Short mmCIF file of C-alpha atoms and ligand atoms in Angstrom, two decimals:
data_model
loop_
_atom_site.label_atom_id
_atom_site.label_comp_id
_atom_site.label_asym_id
_atom_site.label_seq_id
_atom_site.Cartn_x
_atom_site.Cartn_y
_atom_site.Cartn_z
CA MET A 434 0.00 0.00 0.00
CA PRO A 435 1.26 3.52 -0.70
CA ARG A 436 2.05 5.85 2.18
CA PHE A 437 0.66 9.41 2.13
CA GLU A 438 2.00 12.45 3.94
CA SER A 439 -1.38 14.24 3.84
CA LEU A 440 -5.06 13.45 3.43
CA ALA A 441 -5.21 15.31 0.13
CA ASP A 442 -2.54 13.01 -1.33
CA ALA A 443 -4.76 10.00 -0.60
CA VAL A 444 -7.54 11.13 -2.97
CA GLY A 445 -7.95 9.01 -6.12
CA GLY A 446 -6.25 5.72 -6.94
CA THR A 447 -9.52 3.85 -6.42
CA PRO A 448 -9.61 0.12 -7.33
CA LEU A 449 -11.09 -1.54 -10.38
CA ILE A 450 -12.87 -4.73 -9.32
CA ARG A 451 -14.06 -7.32 -11.83
CA LEU A 452 -17.64 -8.56 -11.54
CA THR A 453 -17.64 -12.35 -11.66
CA ARG A 454 -21.34 -13.25 -11.54
CA THR A 455 -22.94 -11.28 -14.37
CA GLY A 456 -23.07 -14.09 -16.94
CA LEU A 457 -22.32 -11.51 -19.62
CA ARG A 458 -19.60 -11.86 -22.29
CA PRO A 459 -17.43 -8.76 -21.81
CA ARG A 460 -15.19 -8.20 -18.81
CA ILE A 461 -16.98 -5.73 -16.53
CA TYR A 462 -15.00 -3.84 -13.87
CA VAL A 463 -16.47 -1.48 -11.32
CA LYS A 464 -14.45 1.48 -10.08
CA THR A 465 -15.45 1.85 -6.43
CA GLU A 466 -15.13 5.54 -5.68
CA TRP A 467 -16.10 5.21 -2.02
CA THR A 468 -12.52 4.27 -1.19
CA ASN A 469 -11.70 7.97 -1.47
CA PRO A 470 -11.04 9.40 2.03
CA ALA A 471 -14.40 11.20 2.35
CA GLY A 472 -16.32 8.40 0.67
CA SER A 473 -17.27 9.31 -2.89
CA VAL A 474 -16.23 10.30 -6.39
CA LYS A 475 -16.88 13.92 -5.37
CA ASP A 476 -13.70 13.96 -3.26
CA ARG A 477 -11.82 14.50 -6.50
CA ALA A 478 -13.87 17.52 -7.60
CA ALA A 479 -14.07 18.99 -4.08
CA LEU A 480 -10.30 18.92 -3.58
CA SER A 481 -9.66 20.18 -7.10
CA MET A 482 -12.04 23.16 -6.70
CA LEU A 483 -10.55 24.04 -3.30
CA GLN A 484 -6.96 23.87 -4.57
CA GLN A 485 -7.82 25.98 -7.61
CA ALA A 486 -9.59 28.61 -5.47
CA LEU A 487 -6.66 28.79 -3.04
CA ALA A 488 -4.24 29.07 -5.96
CA ASP A 489 -6.11 31.87 -7.73
CA GLY A 490 -6.85 33.76 -4.52
CA SER A 491 -10.65 33.49 -4.56
CA LEU A 492 -10.33 31.64 -1.25
CA ALA A 493 -7.80 32.48 1.47
CA ALA A 494 -6.76 31.26 4.92
CA GLY A 495 -9.58 31.75 7.42
CA GLY A 496 -12.16 31.76 4.60
CA THR A 497 -15.49 29.97 4.39
CA VAL A 498 -16.26 27.29 1.83
CA VAL A 499 -19.91 27.33 0.70
CA GLU A 500 -21.78 24.90 -1.55
CA THR A 501 -25.27 23.77 -2.52
CA THR A 502 -25.24 20.03 -2.83
CA SER A 503 -27.09 16.76 -2.82
CA GLY A 504 -24.55 15.59 -0.28
CA ASN A 505 -21.34 14.11 -1.58
CA THR A 506 -19.71 17.29 -2.86
CA GLY A 507 -20.52 18.93 0.46
CA ILE A 508 -18.98 16.00 2.32
CA GLY A 509 -15.80 16.24 0.24
CA LEU A 510 -15.62 20.00 0.70
CA ALA A 511 -16.29 19.72 4.44
CA ALA A 512 -13.53 17.11 4.84
CA TYR A 513 -10.85 18.96 2.86
CA ALA A 514 -11.91 22.34 4.29
CA ALA A 515 -11.34 20.85 7.76
CA HIS A 516 -8.01 19.46 6.57
CA LEU A 517 -6.99 22.91 5.29
CA GLY A 518 -8.26 24.80 8.35
CA LEU A 519 -11.23 26.40 6.58
CA ARG A 520 -14.84 26.69 7.71
CA SER A 521 -17.62 25.10 5.60
CA VAL A 522 -21.30 25.89 5.17
CA VAL A 523 -23.42 23.46 3.18
CA PHE A 524 -26.92 24.24 1.88
CA THR A 525 -28.88 21.09 1.16
CA GLY A 526 -32.45 19.83 0.76
CA SER A 527 -34.16 17.43 3.17
CA SER A 528 -34.57 14.87 0.36
CA VAL A 529 -30.86 14.18 0.81
CA SER A 530 -30.42 11.07 2.94
CA LYS A 531 -30.06 11.55 6.68
CA GLU A 532 -26.82 9.58 6.69
CA LYS A 533 -25.21 12.14 4.38
CA ARG A 534 -26.43 15.10 6.44
CA ASP A 535 -25.07 13.49 9.61
CA VAL A 536 -21.68 12.94 7.96
CA LEU A 537 -21.54 16.62 6.95
CA ALA A 538 -22.18 17.64 10.54
CA ALA A 539 -19.54 15.17 11.77
CA TYR A 540 -16.91 16.94 9.67
CA GLY A 541 -17.89 20.17 11.40
CA ALA A 542 -19.83 21.63 8.46
CA ASP A 543 -22.60 24.08 9.20
CA VAL A 544 -25.51 22.28 7.49
CA ARG A 545 -28.43 24.48 6.42
CA LEU A 546 -31.59 22.78 5.18
CA VAL A 547 -33.39 24.63 2.40
CA ASP A 548 -36.56 22.87 1.47
CA ALA A 549 -38.46 25.24 -0.78
CA PHE A 550 -39.71 23.51 -3.94
CA VAL A 551 -39.11 26.44 -6.28
CA PRO A 552 -37.16 27.03 -9.52
CA LYS A 553 -33.43 27.84 -9.26
CA SER A 554 -34.06 31.49 -10.13
CA HIS A 555 -36.51 31.93 -7.20
CA PRO A 556 -35.17 33.89 -4.18
CA ASP A 557 -35.91 30.91 -1.88
CA SER A 558 -34.07 28.31 -3.99
CA LEU A 559 -31.00 26.52 -2.67
CA ARG A 560 -28.82 28.39 -5.11
CA SER A 561 -30.27 31.84 -4.36
CA VAL A 562 -30.03 31.32 -0.60
CA ALA A 563 -26.38 30.22 -0.89
CA GLU A 564 -25.51 33.12 -3.20
CA ARG A 565 -27.03 35.61 -0.74
CA PHE A 566 -25.07 34.03 2.10
CA VAL A 567 -21.82 34.37 0.15
CA ALA A 568 -22.55 38.00 -0.75
CA ASP A 569 -23.19 38.80 2.93
CA THR A 570 -20.23 36.87 4.41
CA PRO A 571 -16.69 38.29 4.13
CA GLY A 572 -14.18 35.65 2.99
CA ALA A 573 -16.89 33.29 1.74
CA TRP A 574 -16.37 31.41 -1.53
CA LEU A 575 -19.06 29.46 -3.42
CA ALA A 576 -17.57 26.28 -4.90
CA GLY A 577 -20.20 26.18 -7.68
CA GLN A 578 -19.61 22.59 -8.81
CA TYR A 579 -22.13 22.91 -11.66
CA ASP A 580 -20.11 25.55 -13.47
CA ASN A 581 -16.62 25.20 -12.03
CA PRO A 582 -14.02 24.00 -14.61
CA ALA A 583 -11.91 22.55 -11.76
CA ASN A 584 -14.63 19.86 -11.36
CA PRO A 585 -14.27 18.10 -14.75
CA ALA A 586 -10.54 18.94 -14.77
CA ALA A 587 -10.05 16.71 -11.70
CA HIS A 588 -11.23 13.74 -13.76
CA VAL A 589 -9.07 14.57 -16.79
CA ARG A 590 -6.09 14.58 -14.39
CA SER A 591 -6.95 11.56 -12.25
CA THR A 592 -9.96 9.30 -13.00
CA GLY A 593 -9.34 8.97 -16.74
CA PRO A 594 -5.58 8.21 -16.47
CA GLU A 595 -6.22 5.72 -13.64
CA ILE A 596 -8.69 3.73 -15.78
CA TRP A 597 -6.39 3.79 -18.78
CA ALA A 598 -3.37 2.62 -16.77
CA ASP A 599 -5.23 0.02 -14.70
CA THR A 600 -6.77 -1.61 -17.83
CA ASP A 601 -3.47 -1.43 -19.75
CA GLY A 602 -5.31 0.61 -22.34
CA GLN A 603 -7.82 -2.19 -22.96
CA VAL A 604 -10.93 -0.33 -21.78
CA THR A 605 -13.54 -0.18 -24.55
CA HIS A 606 -16.53 1.34 -22.72
CA LEU A 607 -16.94 3.80 -19.85
CA VAL A 608 -20.35 3.86 -18.15
CA ALA A 609 -21.06 6.67 -15.67
CA THR A 610 -23.96 8.74 -14.41
CA ILE A 611 -24.30 12.48 -14.93
CA GLY A 612 -25.05 14.89 -12.09
CA THR A 613 -22.96 18.00 -12.62
CA GLY A 614 -21.40 16.05 -15.49
CA GLY A 615 -17.91 16.56 -14.08
CA THR A 616 -17.11 12.87 -13.78
CA ILE A 617 -18.24 11.73 -17.21
CA SER A 618 -17.00 14.83 -19.05
CA GLY A 619 -13.48 14.71 -17.60
CA THR A 620 -13.05 10.94 -17.55
CA GLY A 621 -14.78 10.45 -20.90
CA ARG A 622 -12.79 13.23 -22.58
CA PHE A 623 -9.47 11.76 -21.40
CA LEU A 624 -10.34 8.19 -22.44
CA ALA A 625 -11.75 9.23 -25.82
CA ASP A 626 -8.63 11.31 -26.57
CA VAL A 627 -6.04 8.81 -25.36
CA SER A 628 -7.70 5.96 -27.29
CA GLY A 629 -8.13 7.97 -30.48
CA GLY A 630 -11.93 7.81 -30.08
CA ARG A 631 -12.07 4.03 -29.56
CA VAL A 632 -13.50 4.17 -26.00
CA GLN A 633 -17.28 4.52 -26.08
CA VAL A 634 -18.74 6.79 -23.40
CA VAL A 635 -22.17 5.77 -22.10
CA GLY A 636 -24.26 8.25 -20.11
CA ALA A 637 -26.34 6.27 -17.61
CA ASP A 638 -29.29 8.45 -16.74
CA PRO A 639 -32.41 8.25 -14.57
CA ALA A 640 -35.30 7.74 -16.99
CA THR A 641 -36.97 11.06 -16.14
CA SER A 642 -33.75 13.13 -16.40
CA ILE A 643 -33.73 15.66 -19.21
CA TYR A 644 -30.13 14.74 -20.19
CA SER A 645 -31.43 11.61 -21.93
CA GLY A 646 -34.76 13.10 -23.02
CA GLY A 647 -36.94 12.47 -19.93
CA ASP A 648 -39.73 14.80 -18.78
CA GLY A 649 -37.52 16.45 -16.14
CA SER A 650 -39.58 15.25 -13.18
CA GLN A 651 -37.99 14.20 -9.89
CA LYS A 652 -36.84 10.65 -9.21
CA ALA A 653 -35.97 8.51 -6.21
CA ILE A 654 -32.28 8.19 -7.03
CA GLU A 655 -30.09 10.92 -5.53
CA GLY A 656 -27.12 12.53 -7.21
CA ALA A 657 -27.58 11.48 -10.83
CA GLY A 658 -29.61 13.10 -13.61
CA HIS A 659 -31.08 16.54 -14.10
CA PHE A 660 -34.57 17.54 -13.09
CA VAL A 661 -36.37 20.76 -13.92
CA HIS A 662 -38.81 22.54 -11.66
CA PRO A 663 -42.16 22.77 -13.45
CA ASP A 664 -42.21 26.55 -13.05
CA ALA A 665 -38.66 27.09 -14.37
CA GLU A 666 -38.59 29.26 -17.47
CA THR A 667 -35.18 28.04 -18.52
CA ASP A 668 -32.91 25.45 -17.00
CA PRO A 669 -29.56 25.45 -18.74
CA TRP A 670 -27.39 22.34 -18.43
CA PRO A 671 -24.37 22.73 -16.16
CA GLU A 672 -21.19 24.04 -17.73
CA SER A 673 -19.36 21.17 -16.02
CA PHE A 674 -21.15 18.81 -18.41
CA ASP A 675 -19.80 18.48 -21.94
CA PRO A 676 -22.52 16.53 -23.80
CA SER A 677 -20.22 16.07 -26.81
CA VAL A 678 -18.29 13.34 -24.93
CA ILE A 679 -21.37 11.09 -24.79
CA ASP A 680 -21.67 8.42 -27.49
CA ARG A 681 -24.90 6.99 -26.17
CA TYR A 682 -27.39 7.50 -23.32
CA GLU A 683 -29.05 4.68 -21.41
CA PRO A 684 -32.13 5.72 -19.41
CA VAL A 685 -32.75 3.61 -16.29
CA ASP A 686 -35.88 3.75 -14.11
CA ASP A 687 -35.73 3.87 -10.30
CA THR A 688 -36.96 0.30 -9.81
CA THR A 689 -34.30 -1.15 -12.12
CA ALA A 690 -31.56 0.89 -10.45
CA ILE A 691 -32.61 -0.17 -6.95
CA ARG A 692 -32.83 -3.81 -8.01
CA ALA A 693 -29.32 -3.59 -9.50
CA ILE A 694 -27.75 -2.49 -6.20
CA HIS A 695 -29.68 -5.11 -4.20
CA ASP A 696 -28.41 -7.78 -6.59
CA LEU A 697 -24.85 -6.44 -6.56
CA ALA A 698 -24.75 -6.60 -2.77
CA ARG A 699 -26.18 -10.13 -2.67
CA THR A 700 -24.33 -11.70 -5.58
CA GLU A 701 -20.98 -9.90 -5.66
CA GLY A 702 -20.74 -8.67 -2.06
CA ILE A 703 -20.36 -5.05 -3.18
CA LEU A 704 -22.57 -2.48 -1.42
CA ALA A 705 -23.11 0.50 -3.74
CA GLY A 706 -25.40 3.54 -3.73
CA GLY A 707 -28.42 4.37 -5.89
CA SER A 708 -26.67 6.18 -8.72
CA SER A 709 -24.34 3.17 -8.95
CA GLY A 710 -27.50 1.15 -9.69
CA VAL A 711 -28.28 3.46 -12.60
CA ALA A 712 -24.75 2.96 -13.95
CA LEU A 713 -24.80 -0.82 -13.43
CA ALA A 714 -28.17 -1.35 -15.10
CA ALA A 715 -27.03 0.74 -18.07
CA ALA A 716 -23.75 -1.21 -18.26
CA TYR A 717 -25.53 -4.59 -18.25
CA ARG A 718 -27.74 -3.40 -21.12
CA VAL A 719 -24.73 -2.20 -23.11
CA ALA A 720 -22.84 -5.43 -22.35
CA GLU A 721 -25.63 -7.55 -23.89
CA GLY A 722 -24.44 -6.43 -27.31
CA LEU A 723 -20.68 -6.83 -26.67
CA THR A 724 -18.11 -9.64 -26.91
CA GLU A 725 -15.32 -11.21 -24.85
CA ASP A 726 -12.94 -8.69 -26.39
CA ASP A 727 -14.70 -5.76 -24.75
CA LEU A 728 -13.82 -4.32 -21.36
CA VAL A 729 -16.45 -2.19 -19.67
CA VAL A 730 -15.61 0.11 -16.77
CA VAL A 731 -18.57 1.17 -14.62
CA LEU A 732 -18.00 4.09 -12.30
CA LEU A 733 -19.71 3.60 -8.91
CA PRO A 734 -19.90 7.05 -7.22
CA ASP A 735 -20.61 6.12 -3.60
CA SER A 736 -21.36 3.33 -1.15
CA GLY A 737 -24.70 1.80 -0.19
CA ARG A 738 -23.91 2.70 3.41
CA ASN A 739 -25.19 6.19 2.58
CA TYR A 740 -28.61 4.71 1.81
CA LEU A 741 -29.38 2.28 4.61
CA SER A 742 -32.43 4.42 5.46
CA THR A 743 -33.65 4.49 1.86
CA TYR A 744 -32.87 2.00 -0.95
CA PHE A 745 -31.80 -0.69 1.51
CA ASP A 746 -34.59 -0.12 4.05
CA PRO A 747 -37.64 -2.40 3.59
CA THR A 748 -39.94 0.16 5.26
CA TRP A 749 -38.80 2.97 2.96
CA LEU A 750 -39.13 0.70 -0.06
CA THR A 751 -42.74 -0.31 0.63
CA ALA A 752 -43.70 3.23 1.71
CA ASN A 753 -42.51 4.50 -1.67
CA GLY A 754 -44.18 1.74 -3.65
CA PHE A 755 -41.08 -0.32 -4.40
CA ASP A 756 -41.61 -3.96 -3.70
CA GLY A 757 -38.96 -4.13 -1.01
CA ASP A 758 -38.06 -7.68 -1.98
CA GLY A 759 -41.34 -8.98 -0.62
CA SER A 760 -40.77 -7.89 2.96
CA ASP A 761 -42.82 -5.17 4.58
CA GLY A 762 -40.58 -3.43 7.07
CA ASP A 763 -41.50 -3.58 10.69
CA GLY A 764 -45.15 -4.28 9.89
CA SER A 765 -44.59 -7.68 8.31
CA ALA A 766 -45.22 -9.80 11.38
CA ARG A 767 -48.27 -7.93 12.62
CA ASP A 768 -49.94 -7.15 9.31
CA GLY A 769 -49.34 -10.28 7.28
CA ASP A 770 -52.99 -10.67 6.19
CA ALA A 771 -54.07 -7.03 6.37
CA PRO A 772 -55.28 -5.31 3.21
CA ARG A 773 -52.73 -3.48 1.14
CA VAL A 774 -53.26 0.18 0.27
CA GLY A 775 -53.43 -0.42 -3.44
CA ASP A 776 -55.87 -3.34 -3.26
CA LEU A 777 -58.66 -1.64 -1.42
CA VAL A 778 -58.91 2.06 -1.16
CA THR A 779 -56.97 3.65 -3.98
CA ALA A 780 -59.03 5.53 -6.49
CA PRO A 781 -57.35 6.14 -9.84
CA LEU A 782 -55.56 9.46 -9.91
CA ARG A 783 -57.97 12.31 -10.67
CA THR A 784 -56.04 15.43 -11.45
CA ALA A 785 -56.30 19.08 -12.26
CA GLU A 786 -53.29 21.05 -13.47
CA ARG A 787 -52.34 23.90 -11.17
CA ASP A 788 -52.66 27.46 -12.47
CA ALA A 789 -52.40 26.49 -16.11
CA ILE A 790 -56.16 26.73 -16.22
CA THR A 791 -58.79 28.44 -14.19
CA VAL A 792 -61.42 26.43 -12.35
CA ALA A 793 -63.97 27.28 -15.00
CA ALA A 794 -62.08 25.05 -17.40
CA VAL A 795 -62.06 22.06 -15.08
CA ALA A 796 -64.94 19.99 -16.35
CA ALA A 797 -66.57 17.11 -14.55
CA LEU A 798 -63.93 15.47 -12.41
CA GLY A 799 -66.11 12.72 -11.00
CA PRO A 800 -67.68 12.40 -7.57
CA ALA A 801 -67.89 15.71 -5.74
CA ASP A 802 -66.42 14.49 -2.47
CA GLY A 803 -63.51 12.40 -3.78
CA PRO A 804 -60.06 13.99 -3.65
CA VAL A 805 -58.57 15.57 -6.78
CA ALA A 806 -54.79 15.91 -7.01
CA VAL A 807 -53.63 19.33 -8.16
CA LEU A 808 -50.45 19.00 -10.18
CA HIS A 809 -47.76 21.43 -11.19
CA PRO A 810 -48.16 21.70 -14.95
CA ARG A 811 -45.36 20.08 -16.99
CA PRO A 812 -45.08 17.78 -19.97
CA ARG A 813 -45.41 14.27 -18.54
CA THR A 814 -44.13 11.00 -19.91
CA ALA A 815 -44.61 9.10 -16.65
CA ALA A 816 -47.02 9.14 -13.71
CA PRO A 817 -46.30 12.23 -11.58
CA HIS A 818 -43.61 12.30 -8.89
CA PRO A 819 -44.83 13.38 -5.42
CA ALA A 820 -42.92 16.65 -5.89
CA ASP A 821 -45.27 17.41 -8.79
CA VAL A 822 -48.32 17.29 -6.54
CA ALA A 823 -49.09 20.85 -5.47
CA GLY A 824 -51.92 19.68 -3.22
CA TRP A 825 -55.40 18.22 -3.17
CA THR A 826 -58.90 19.62 -3.45
CA THR A 827 -62.32 18.27 -4.39
CA ALA A 828 -64.29 18.39 -7.62
CA GLU A 829 -66.99 20.19 -5.67
CA ALA A 830 -64.60 22.95 -4.61
CA LEU A 831 -63.50 23.38 -8.20
CA ARG A 832 -67.07 23.54 -9.49
CA THR A 833 -68.29 26.04 -6.94
CA ALA A 834 -65.28 28.41 -6.98
CA ALA A 835 -65.44 31.75 -8.72
CA PRO A 836 -64.63 31.20 -12.43
CA ASP A 837 -61.45 33.26 -12.44
CA THR A 838 -59.96 31.48 -9.42
CA LEU A 839 -56.79 29.58 -10.16
CA VAL A 840 -56.84 25.86 -9.43
CA GLY A 841 -53.70 26.15 -7.30
CA ALA A 842 -55.41 28.53 -4.92
CA LEU A 843 -57.83 25.77 -3.89
CA ALA A 844 -55.14 23.17 -3.20
CA GLU A 845 -54.18 22.08 0.29
CA PRO A 846 -50.72 20.52 0.64
CA VAL A 847 -50.35 16.73 0.78
CA THR A 848 -47.35 15.76 2.84
CA ALA A 849 -48.16 12.12 3.58
CA ARG A 850 -47.06 9.27 1.31
CA VAL A 851 -48.13 5.65 1.33
CA GLY A 852 -46.96 2.78 -0.86
CA ALA A 853 -49.42 0.89 -3.05
CA GLY A 854 -48.10 -2.41 -1.67
CA GLU A 855 -47.97 -1.28 1.94
CA HIS A 856 -50.41 -2.84 4.41
CA ALA A 857 -53.13 -0.33 5.29
CA ALA A 858 -52.53 -0.77 9.03
CA THR A 859 -48.77 -0.30 8.62
CA ALA A 860 -49.31 2.82 6.53
CA VAL A 861 -51.71 4.35 9.05
CA ARG A 862 -49.26 3.77 11.91
CA ARG A 863 -46.24 4.98 9.97
CA VAL A 864 -47.81 8.18 8.64
CA ALA A 865 -49.36 9.08 11.99
CA GLY A 866 -45.84 8.90 13.47
CA SER A 867 -44.36 11.45 11.06
CA THR A 868 -47.39 13.57 10.01
CA PRO A 869 -49.96 13.47 12.84
CA ASP A 870 -52.53 15.82 11.26
CA TRP A 871 -52.62 14.33 7.77
CA ARG A 872 -55.89 14.24 5.80
CA HIS A 873 -54.83 12.82 2.44
CA ALA A 874 -51.82 10.85 1.27
CA VAL A 875 -50.42 10.26 -2.18
CA VAL A 876 -50.30 6.60 -3.13
CA LEU A 877 -46.98 5.61 -4.69
CA ASP A 878 -46.22 2.80 -7.08
CA ALA A 879 -42.50 2.53 -7.88
CA GLY A 880 -42.04 6.08 -6.58
CA ARG A 881 -44.73 7.60 -8.84
CA VAL A 882 -48.16 8.86 -7.80
CA THR A 883 -51.02 6.59 -8.82
CA GLY A 884 -53.72 7.87 -6.50
CA LEU A 885 -54.75 9.92 -3.51
CA VAL A 886 -56.24 8.33 -0.44
CA ALA A 887 -58.21 9.98 2.33
CA ARG A 888 -57.13 9.24 5.89
CA THR A 889 -60.66 8.11 6.81
CA ALA A 890 -60.74 5.56 3.98
CA LEU A 891 -57.33 4.18 4.87
CA GLU A 892 -58.17 3.94 8.58
CA GLN A 893 -61.38 2.11 7.73
CA SER A 894 -59.47 -0.44 5.67
CA ALA A 895 -56.94 -0.86 8.44
CA GLU A 896 -59.69 -1.55 10.98
CA GLN A 897 -61.35 -4.14 8.75
CA ALA A 898 -58.16 -6.21 8.91
N1 LIG B 1985 -23.85 9.90 -7.94
C1 LIG B 1985 -23.82 10.51 -6.75
C2 LIG B 1985 -24.25 9.73 -5.54
C3 LIG B 1985 -23.43 11.85 -6.64
O1 LIG B 1985 -23.45 12.46 -5.45
C4 LIG B 1985 -23.06 12.55 -7.82
C5 LIG B 1985 -22.71 13.99 -7.73
N2 LIG B 1985 -23.87 14.83 -7.75
C6 LIG B 1985 -23.09 11.86 -9.05
C7 LIG B 1985 -23.48 10.54 -9.06
C8 LIG B 1985 -22.74 12.53 -10.36
O2 LIG B 1985 -21.41 12.95 -10.43
P1 LIG B 1985 -21.04 14.25 -11.29
O3 LIG B 1985 -21.53 15.46 -10.54
O4 LIG B 1985 -19.56 14.25 -11.40
O5 LIG B 1985 -21.71 14.15 -12.61
#
């Protein structure tokens, strides 16, 4: 093992590990980025951005490192800021897993939760809040991973050359996800150039991400893909992403990605995170068409240990409408024969689009008393994500409102979520624990909204059990 004289020197040099149980023809190696000191591929970008800022004077001793992040970049920045004697402030959303937020705090970062569901340009967005903080704080520097050239440059310098050297130049395909695009742009650019264009670069992308042509709606998998707030007027792609390096995109849905990491853990003994599942599923699809002469490298950004409360938690899986491998969290013993949410009480989703139309234009929406989901308007290629549900109302409320009232004005928020395969009694207990005064819940199948259920209806079903 090499010996390092500082933490920063230990970044990179992550292993390539061959998968032995895929049954596919090409050699498939995973590059496990969680062996970086702070636990993810983002260590490389975080250190690179910090070093560049210190070198060009935009950050100085005693300064404050600031970033908006879905977790891993913040963790890398917090770790290397601590190492360099700098303070760090990380703005993040509550959808980021609790494990990641706890790690940030453990490194001494000041973690600020910003939970407004608004477009990036809105004054309450993560980005706007962080920019205001930087403007008001002397010595503060915003890392800006989405547009910082030091992010992709880290991968041109390190990740790409490592893969080339460790495969003796035999790599034929690189498969990686795209968040800021730093990883795939830098690594892909290096490998394409050094191989004279022979290495194919595959962009593994959550199916709803706009990079690969999805509708831009949210998804369960953190870190990878690009979503667009329905009210955003424009949403430019990050400058860190160079789409010209991509030879082919492979869209992967949440269920397939989650299944891929469950299988990887149980068949290969490798515990990887959700975006790794997107990359793996894409790689397996690509590998179907390849031969023994091909060598596929799949970049796995972080470890499954960051997701023990989500993709690896049976309760989370059933509550979000993923099958959870047939188990039902802590309710399984007690509720074995109880009715499941989806079997009994779920009405098909009745919807009105928020604010795109006035109530006068909402024609008969069915029974007056049944709930109607009010959605943020956006082009939709899949069932809506819970983040697209602006609230609920009733057909009666829509019919009786003044004609020039906007639909959104009649919507009450829906914070509760239940899984279509969850036992009614389990769901009632679980939701009451987190959202005591709930009245309606969205019903999720594979993370997408398929219905709305009233608390009274769900409680009735639970009692019948
Ligand atoms: N997966 C995870 C878990 C991440 O945190 C990130 C970074 N947002 C990515 C994938 C994508 O990496 P990049 O930003 O370099 O495209």
